[in-house]
Amino acid sequence: MVFLVPGKKKQHSKAYTYFGISLLFSAVLLFLSRNVNGFAQWYATYIFPQMPNTLGRLFSPVPFSGFEMGLYLLLISGFSAFVFVFYFILKKPINWQNRLSRLGRISLCTVSSLFLLFTLTCAVNYSRDTFAESYGLPVHNSTNEDLKKLCLILIQDLKELTPQLEFDENGILSLEKVNIGEDARASMEKIGQRYPTLSGYYPKPKPVLFSKGMSYLGITGIYSPFTMEANYNDNISPYIIPYTTCHELAHLKGYMKEDEAGFIAYEASRNSDSKVFQYSGALNALVFSLNALYANVSIDEFKAIYSEIPSQARMELQQSRLYWKEHTAPITSVAKAANDKYLMANAQAAGTKSYGIMVDLLLAAYADELEEDLLL
C-alpha cells in the first residue's frame, strides 16, 4: 500500500484542478465559437491578433523551426519517460507507483496546456466569418465555360511571366536569387493593404530541416499554433514553395480553412513584387483549376486547354508528379486520412474535399473578366 502525505495530496489536487480548468476553458471557447453568433469573429478580430504579435515575435528570430525542435524534444521525452518507468518498475518496485503517478500528472498538465493553446491559437478561428463574406466575393455556382476561361486567364499570366524568370538546366524554376521568407512576408504585408484582416506583423517563415520526411507525409507546409510559426517543405518542387509559404502565413492571420488560406496565398502571390511569387501563385492556382476542369468536362476539352500551357510550366508539372510518385509510402495515405479527420473535427465538414472550394473563390475573384468574351 502507498501512503500519501498531505503535501503530496495537495500536489495531486493542484494538478487535477489545473487539468480540469484547462479542459473546461477550452470546451467553453469551442462551444461559444460554434454556437454563439459573432463570437468567433470577435475573437479573430480582437483577441487572436495578439498571438502572432507576442508568441510569433518570440520565435521569429530563432534561426530554425521551434515547432520542429519541439516535436523532436517531445519524442525524446516520451522515449525517456518510457525507459524511466520501465527502470523503476524493475529496479525500484517500492517507489514505482509514486513515480508513475507523478509522470501521469505531468503528462495530463502538458496535454491540457497544449490543447488550450491550440484552442486559443487555432480552433476558435475555424468558426470565424469566411473571407468571401468579409470582403463580398460573389461565390456562386459557375459554368464549365467559366472554368475554361479561368484556366486560360491563368495560362496567359504564365506565358507573360515565364520569359522574365530563371530556370535551371532541367527547366525547373530557380529560387537561388529569391529570399523566400522575406519576399513572402513582403507579399503578405502588401496584400494586407487591400484586405485589412491580413495587415499587421508576420513572423519569419522557416524551412523544416526534415523536409524530405514531410514529403512522405504529403505535407508541403505546416502552421504551428504552438509557436505561431509558418513552416514550409523546401524539398518539394520549387514552384510550389513561394505559394505554400504565403499559404502558411495566411493561417497566422486566423484563416484556418485550407480553401481560404489557399486563395489568400494566390492573391498575395499575384500582387507580389516578386515575379517568382507571381509565377508560383498562377501555376498553383492553375493546378487547382485544372483538377476541377478535368472532373467536369470531356477529355478532349481538357486536352485543348492543357495544350495552351507553356512548355516550361508543363515541365514543372511533370517534374512535380514524378516527385510525389517517388515520395509515396504507406504512411502517406495514413497521413492524408488523419488530416481529413482533423479538418472535419474542426468544423470543416468537407474534409480534404474543401481544397476544391478555392476554385470557387478564384472564379469569384475573376467574375468581371469571366463576363468578357474569350476565345476558347
Short mmCIF file of C-alpha atoms in Angstrom, two decimals, residues 10-375:
data_model
loop_
_atom_site.label_atom_id
_atom_site.label_comp_id
_atom_site.label_asym_id
_atom_site.label_seq_id
_atom_site.Cartn_x
_atom_site.Cartn_y
_atom_site.Cartn_z
CA LYS A 10 -2.10 18.80 -2.33
CA GLN A 11 0.17 18.38 -5.34
CA HIS A 12 -2.23 15.83 -6.81
CA SER A 13 -5.16 18.16 -6.23
CA LYS A 14 -3.44 21.10 -7.92
CA ALA A 15 -2.52 19.03 -10.95
CA TYR A 16 -6.00 17.64 -11.43
CA THR A 17 -7.56 21.05 -10.82
CA TYR A 18 -5.34 22.63 -13.47
CA PHE A 19 -6.14 19.81 -15.88
CA GLY A 20 -9.87 20.21 -15.34
CA ILE A 21 -9.87 24.01 -15.60
CA SER A 22 -7.79 23.95 -18.79
CA LEU A 23 -10.10 21.46 -20.49
CA LEU A 24 -13.19 23.30 -19.29
CA PHE A 25 -11.91 26.64 -20.59
CA SER A 26 -11.08 25.05 -23.95
CA ALA A 27 -14.52 23.44 -24.14
CA VAL A 28 -16.27 26.72 -23.32
CA LEU A 29 -14.33 28.58 -26.02
CA LEU A 30 -15.12 25.92 -28.61
CA PHE A 31 -18.79 25.89 -27.64
CA LEU A 32 -19.05 29.67 -27.87
CA SER A 33 -17.23 29.79 -31.20
CA ARG A 34 -19.52 27.22 -32.80
CA ASN A 35 -22.83 28.15 -31.22
CA VAL A 36 -22.81 31.87 -30.41
CA ASN A 37 -23.20 34.02 -33.49
CA GLY A 38 -20.41 36.57 -33.81
CA PHE A 39 -18.20 35.25 -31.02
CA ALA A 40 -15.58 33.65 -33.29
CA GLN A 41 -15.38 36.76 -35.46
CA TRP A 42 -15.00 38.97 -32.37
CA TYR A 43 -12.25 36.67 -31.11
CA ALA A 44 -10.48 36.68 -34.50
CA THR A 45 -10.63 40.47 -34.64
CA TYR A 46 -9.62 41.47 -31.13
CA ILE A 47 -8.02 38.55 -29.28
CA PHE A 48 -6.22 36.30 -31.76
CA PRO A 49 -4.02 39.06 -33.31
CA GLN A 50 -2.17 39.27 -30.00
CA MET A 51 -0.85 35.73 -30.56
CA PRO A 52 1.43 36.42 -33.57
CA ASN A 53 2.36 39.75 -32.00
CA THR A 54 3.66 38.04 -28.88
CA LEU A 55 4.38 34.35 -29.35
CA GLY A 56 5.17 34.90 -33.03
CA ARG A 57 7.66 37.67 -32.29
CA LEU A 58 9.29 35.48 -29.66
CA PHE A 59 10.02 32.60 -32.05
CA SER A 60 10.56 34.60 -35.26
CA PRO A 61 14.26 35.42 -34.62
CA VAL A 62 15.08 31.77 -33.89
CA PRO A 63 17.03 30.54 -36.97
CA PHE A 64 15.25 27.17 -37.07
CA SER A 65 11.70 25.93 -36.64
CA GLY A 66 10.85 25.96 -32.95
CA PHE A 67 7.89 23.73 -33.73
CA GLU A 68 10.10 21.11 -35.36
CA MET A 69 12.57 21.17 -32.48
CA GLY A 70 9.65 20.89 -30.05
CA LEU A 71 8.44 17.75 -31.80
CA TYR A 72 11.87 16.17 -31.53
CA LEU A 73 12.05 17.06 -27.84
CA LEU A 74 8.59 15.60 -27.32
CA LEU A 75 9.63 12.33 -28.95
CA ILE A 76 12.83 12.19 -26.92
CA SER A 77 10.92 12.99 -23.73
CA GLY A 78 8.35 10.30 -24.46
CA PHE A 79 11.02 7.69 -25.05
CA SER A 80 12.92 8.79 -21.94
CA ALA A 81 9.75 8.58 -19.85
CA PHE A 82 9.12 5.05 -21.08
CA VAL A 83 12.67 3.99 -20.14
CA PHE A 84 12.32 5.81 -16.81
CA VAL A 85 9.09 3.99 -15.91
CA PHE A 86 10.43 0.62 -17.04
CA TYR A 87 13.55 1.11 -14.92
CA PHE A 88 11.64 1.93 -11.74
CA ILE A 89 9.23 -0.95 -12.17
CA LEU A 90 12.15 -3.37 -12.42
CA LYS A 91 14.70 -1.80 -10.09
CA LYS A 92 12.66 0.23 -7.62
CA PRO A 93 9.46 -1.76 -7.00
CA ILE A 94 8.68 0.17 -3.81
CA ASN A 95 8.66 3.63 -5.41
CA TRP A 96 7.44 2.99 -8.94
CA GLN A 97 3.79 3.82 -8.21
CA ASN A 98 4.69 7.26 -6.87
CA ARG A 99 6.97 7.90 -9.82
CA LEU A 100 4.35 6.78 -12.30
CA SER A 101 1.71 8.93 -10.60
CA ARG A 102 3.95 11.98 -10.85
CA LEU A 103 4.68 11.28 -14.50
CA GLY A 104 0.96 10.90 -15.15
CA ARG A 105 0.19 14.28 -13.57
CA ILE A 106 2.90 15.96 -15.61
CA SER A 107 1.55 14.35 -18.78
CA LEU A 108 -2.03 15.41 -18.05
CA CYS A 109 -1.00 19.01 -17.39
CA THR A 110 1.14 19.09 -20.52
CA VAL A 111 -1.61 17.71 -22.75
CA SER A 112 -4.26 20.06 -21.34
CA SER A 113 -1.91 23.04 -21.75
CA LEU A 114 -1.19 22.19 -25.38
CA PHE A 115 -4.88 21.68 -26.11
CA LEU A 116 -5.72 25.03 -24.54
CA LEU A 117 -3.01 26.73 -26.58
CA PHE A 118 -4.30 25.03 -29.73
CA THR A 119 -7.80 26.26 -28.93
CA LEU A 120 -6.60 29.83 -28.40
CA THR A 121 -4.39 29.99 -31.49
CA CYS A 122 -6.28 27.84 -33.95
CA ALA A 123 -9.54 26.03 -33.20
CA VAL A 124 -11.75 29.04 -32.43
CA ASN A 125 -10.84 30.67 -35.75
CA TYR A 126 -12.40 27.85 -37.76
CA SER A 127 -15.79 29.39 -36.98
CA ARG A 128 -14.98 32.99 -37.94
CA ASP A 129 -16.68 34.72 -40.87
CA THR A 130 -15.45 33.43 -44.21
CA PHE A 131 -13.08 35.50 -46.31
CA ALA A 132 -15.74 35.73 -49.02
CA GLU A 133 -18.30 37.07 -46.54
CA SER A 134 -15.89 39.62 -45.12
CA TYR A 135 -15.00 41.09 -48.50
CA GLY A 136 -18.12 40.46 -50.55
CA LEU A 137 -16.71 37.94 -53.02
CA PRO A 138 -19.62 36.70 -55.17
CA VAL A 139 -19.20 32.95 -54.68
CA HIS A 140 -21.84 31.03 -56.63
CA ASN A 141 -22.23 28.11 -58.98
CA SER A 142 -20.31 28.65 -62.22
CA THR A 143 -20.43 27.00 -65.62
CA ASN A 144 -17.81 24.85 -67.30
CA GLU A 145 -17.23 27.72 -69.71
CA ASP A 146 -16.34 29.96 -66.77
CA LEU A 147 -13.90 27.34 -65.57
CA LYS A 148 -12.28 27.15 -69.00
CA LYS A 149 -11.94 30.93 -69.10
CA LEU A 150 -10.35 30.94 -65.65
CA CYS A 151 -7.77 28.39 -66.79
CA LEU A 152 -6.98 30.46 -69.88
CA ILE A 153 -6.53 33.61 -67.79
CA LEU A 154 -4.05 31.84 -65.53
CA ILE A 155 -2.27 30.30 -68.53
CA GLN A 156 -1.90 33.75 -70.09
CA ASP A 157 -0.32 35.00 -66.87
CA LEU A 158 2.18 32.14 -67.03
CA LYS A 159 3.02 32.94 -70.65
CA GLU A 160 3.79 36.53 -69.75
CA LEU A 161 5.83 35.65 -66.66
CA THR A 162 7.92 32.75 -67.96
CA PRO A 163 10.35 34.83 -70.10
CA GLN A 164 11.14 37.00 -67.06
CA LEU A 165 12.28 34.11 -64.85
CA GLU A 166 15.37 31.95 -64.47
CA PHE A 167 15.24 28.17 -64.82
CA ASP A 168 17.94 25.56 -64.17
CA GLU A 169 19.43 23.16 -66.70
CA ASN A 170 16.47 20.81 -66.20
CA GLY A 171 13.95 23.52 -66.94
CA ILE A 172 12.91 23.88 -63.30
CA LEU A 173 12.27 27.25 -61.67
CA SER A 174 15.36 28.63 -59.92
CA LEU A 175 14.99 30.08 -56.42
CA GLU A 176 18.67 30.90 -55.95
CA LYS A 177 18.12 34.66 -56.08
CA VAL A 178 14.91 34.59 -54.06
CA ASN A 179 14.65 35.22 -50.33
CA ILE A 180 11.59 33.08 -49.70
CA GLY A 181 10.98 34.24 -46.14
CA GLU A 182 11.35 37.97 -46.69
CA ASP A 183 9.56 38.01 -50.05
CA ALA A 184 6.66 36.04 -48.57
CA ARG A 185 6.34 38.48 -45.68
CA ALA A 186 6.51 41.45 -48.06
CA SER A 187 3.86 39.89 -50.30
CA MET A 188 1.50 39.29 -47.38
CA GLU A 189 2.07 42.77 -45.98
CA LYS A 190 1.28 44.25 -49.38
CA ILE A 191 -1.97 42.34 -49.76
CA GLY A 192 -2.82 43.45 -46.23
CA GLN A 193 -3.23 46.96 -47.62
CA ARG A 194 -6.17 45.71 -49.66
CA TYR A 195 -7.60 43.33 -47.07
CA PRO A 196 -7.35 44.83 -43.55
CA THR A 197 -7.72 41.47 -41.79
CA LEU A 198 -4.41 40.46 -43.38
CA SER A 199 -2.50 43.53 -42.23
CA GLY A 200 -0.03 43.62 -39.37
CA TYR A 201 3.02 41.69 -38.27
CA TYR A 202 4.20 38.45 -39.91
CA PRO A 203 6.80 36.20 -38.26
CA LYS A 204 9.63 34.86 -40.41
CA PRO A 205 8.67 31.68 -42.35
CA LYS A 206 11.11 28.82 -41.86
CA PRO A 207 12.03 25.68 -43.81
CA VAL A 208 11.78 22.37 -41.99
CA LEU A 209 15.07 20.50 -41.57
CA PHE A 210 13.36 17.15 -42.09
CA SER A 211 11.56 18.32 -45.24
CA LYS A 212 12.06 15.04 -47.07
CA GLY A 213 10.14 13.30 -44.31
CA MET A 214 7.33 15.84 -44.73
CA SER A 215 7.09 14.83 -48.37
CA TYR A 216 6.40 11.20 -47.44
CA LEU A 217 3.57 12.54 -45.28
CA GLY A 218 2.25 14.51 -48.25
CA ILE A 219 2.85 17.83 -46.46
CA THR A 220 4.08 20.95 -48.27
CA GLY A 221 3.81 23.29 -45.31
CA ILE A 222 2.53 23.45 -41.76
CA TYR A 223 1.28 26.18 -39.45
CA SER A 224 2.31 25.75 -35.83
CA PRO A 225 -0.32 27.02 -33.37
CA PHE A 226 2.10 26.32 -30.52
CA THR A 227 4.91 28.60 -31.69
CA MET A 228 3.00 30.79 -34.17
CA GLU A 229 5.33 29.82 -37.00
CA ALA A 230 4.84 29.26 -40.72
CA ASN A 231 6.93 26.24 -41.73
CA TYR A 232 7.45 25.03 -45.27
CA ASN A 233 8.88 21.98 -47.01
CA ASP A 234 11.92 23.10 -49.03
CA ASN A 235 12.44 19.71 -50.68
CA ILE A 236 9.41 19.89 -52.98
CA SER A 237 9.18 21.32 -56.50
CA PRO A 238 10.42 24.93 -56.39
CA TYR A 239 7.29 26.41 -57.97
CA ILE A 240 5.22 25.22 -55.00
CA ILE A 241 7.38 26.81 -52.28
CA PRO A 242 6.57 30.56 -52.61
CA TYR A 243 2.83 29.91 -52.79
CA THR A 244 2.97 27.46 -49.88
CA THR A 245 4.85 29.95 -47.71
CA CYS A 246 2.13 32.56 -48.24
CA HIS A 247 -0.48 29.88 -47.54
CA GLU A 248 1.00 29.14 -44.12
CA LEU A 249 1.34 32.85 -43.33
CA ALA A 250 -2.37 33.25 -44.08
CA HIS A 251 -3.09 30.88 -41.19
CA LEU A 252 -1.21 33.31 -38.94
CA LYS A 253 -3.95 35.84 -39.63
CA GLY A 254 -6.59 33.47 -38.34
CA TYR A 255 -7.75 31.99 -41.65
CA MET A 256 -7.56 28.31 -40.79
CA LYS A 257 -9.65 26.81 -43.56
CA GLU A 258 -7.49 25.46 -46.34
CA ASP A 259 -9.54 26.88 -49.20
CA GLU A 260 -9.34 30.40 -47.77
CA ALA A 261 -5.64 30.17 -46.96
CA GLY A 262 -5.02 28.91 -50.49
CA PHE A 263 -6.93 31.76 -52.07
CA ILE A 264 -5.19 34.32 -49.86
CA ALA A 265 -1.84 32.80 -50.88
CA TYR A 266 -2.80 33.22 -54.52
CA GLU A 267 -3.86 36.83 -54.02
CA ALA A 268 -0.63 37.59 -52.16
CA SER A 269 1.46 35.91 -54.87
CA ARG A 270 -0.47 37.52 -57.68
CA ASN A 271 0.10 41.01 -56.26
CA SER A 272 3.66 40.37 -55.12
CA ASP A 273 6.57 42.50 -56.32
CA SER A 274 8.41 39.22 -57.00
CA LYS A 275 7.89 37.67 -60.43
CA VAL A 276 8.78 34.29 -58.93
CA PHE A 277 5.92 34.59 -56.45
CA GLN A 278 3.55 35.70 -59.22
CA TYR A 279 4.52 32.65 -61.27
CA SER A 280 4.17 30.33 -58.27
CA GLY A 281 0.72 31.69 -57.47
CA ALA A 282 -0.51 31.41 -61.06
CA LEU A 283 0.78 27.86 -61.57
CA ASN A 284 -0.61 26.58 -58.26
CA ALA A 285 -3.97 28.21 -58.94
CA LEU A 286 -3.94 26.64 -62.39
CA VAL A 287 -3.36 23.19 -60.88
CA PHE A 288 -6.46 23.57 -58.69
CA SER A 289 -8.46 24.85 -61.66
CA LEU A 290 -7.27 22.08 -63.99
CA ASN A 291 -8.23 19.43 -61.45
CA ALA A 292 -11.74 20.89 -61.31
CA LEU A 293 -11.86 21.14 -65.09
CA TYR A 294 -10.77 17.53 -65.58
CA ALA A 295 -13.64 16.34 -63.38
CA ASN A 296 -16.27 18.35 -65.26
CA VAL A 297 -15.50 18.32 -68.99
CA SER A 298 -14.67 15.78 -71.68
CA ILE A 299 -11.09 14.61 -72.13
CA ASP A 300 -10.88 16.42 -75.48
CA GLU A 301 -11.99 19.69 -73.93
CA PHE A 302 -9.45 19.25 -71.14
CA LYS A 303 -6.62 18.49 -73.58
CA ALA A 304 -7.48 21.58 -75.60
CA ILE A 305 -6.99 23.77 -72.53
CA TYR A 306 -3.93 21.87 -71.29
CA SER A 307 -2.19 22.27 -74.64
CA GLU A 308 -2.21 26.04 -74.13
CA ILE A 309 0.07 25.80 -71.08
CA PRO A 310 3.61 26.99 -71.91
CA SER A 311 6.10 24.13 -72.23
CA GLN A 312 8.16 25.41 -69.30
CA ALA A 313 5.18 25.14 -66.95
CA ARG A 314 4.29 21.69 -68.29
CA MET A 315 7.82 20.55 -67.45
CA GLU A 316 7.33 21.85 -63.92
CA LEU A 317 4.08 19.93 -63.53
CA GLN A 318 5.63 16.73 -64.89
CA GLN A 319 8.59 17.03 -62.51
CA SER A 320 6.20 17.58 -59.60
CA ARG A 321 4.18 14.47 -60.50
CA LEU A 322 7.35 12.39 -60.60
CA TYR A 323 8.49 13.81 -57.28
CA TRP A 324 5.29 12.88 -55.46
CA LYS A 325 5.28 9.45 -57.09
CA GLU A 326 8.78 8.86 -55.70
CA HIS A 327 7.76 10.11 -52.26
CA THR A 328 4.70 7.97 -51.73
CA ALA A 329 4.73 5.36 -48.98
CA PRO A 330 2.11 3.52 -46.88
CA ILE A 331 2.33 6.29 -44.30
CA THR A 332 1.28 8.84 -46.95
CA SER A 333 -2.30 7.55 -47.09
CA VAL A 334 -2.41 7.33 -43.30
CA ALA A 335 -1.28 10.96 -43.00
CA LYS A 336 -3.88 12.10 -45.55
CA ALA A 337 -6.63 10.23 -43.71
CA ALA A 338 -5.54 11.79 -40.42
CA ASN A 339 -5.57 15.25 -41.99
CA ASP A 340 -9.06 14.62 -43.34
CA LYS A 341 -10.31 13.69 -39.86
CA TYR A 342 -8.62 16.76 -38.40
CA LEU A 343 -10.33 19.08 -40.88
CA MET A 344 -13.74 17.58 -40.21
CA ALA A 345 -13.19 17.73 -36.45
CA ASN A 346 -12.64 21.46 -36.78
CA ALA A 347 -15.95 22.21 -38.45
CA GLN A 348 -14.56 21.84 -41.97
CA ALA A 349 -17.21 19.32 -42.92
CA ALA A 350 -15.93 18.61 -46.42
CA GLY A 351 -12.59 17.39 -45.11
CA THR A 352 -9.86 17.44 -47.73
CA LYS A 353 -12.51 17.99 -50.40
CA SER A 354 -12.71 21.59 -49.17
CA TYR A 355 -9.47 22.28 -51.04
CA GLY A 356 -11.56 22.42 -54.23
CA ILE A 357 -13.58 25.35 -52.90
CA MET A 358 -10.58 27.52 -53.71
CA VAL A 359 -11.62 27.31 -57.35
CA ASP A 360 -14.97 28.90 -56.46
CA LEU A 361 -13.08 31.75 -54.80
CA LEU A 362 -10.88 32.15 -57.88
CA LEU A 363 -13.97 32.26 -60.08
CA ALA A 364 -15.46 34.89 -57.78
CA ALA A 365 -12.29 36.98 -57.90
CA TYR A 366 -12.29 36.91 -61.71
CA ALA A 367 -16.05 37.38 -62.09
CA ASP A 368 -15.71 40.57 -64.15
CA GLU A 369 -13.09 39.11 -66.50
CA LEU A 370 -15.15 35.96 -66.99
CA GLU A 371 -18.02 38.02 -68.33
CA GLU A 372 -15.81 39.17 -71.18
CA ASP A 373 -15.66 37.12 -74.35
CA LEU A 374 -12.55 34.95 -74.52
CA LEU A 375 -11.54 32.78 -77.43
#
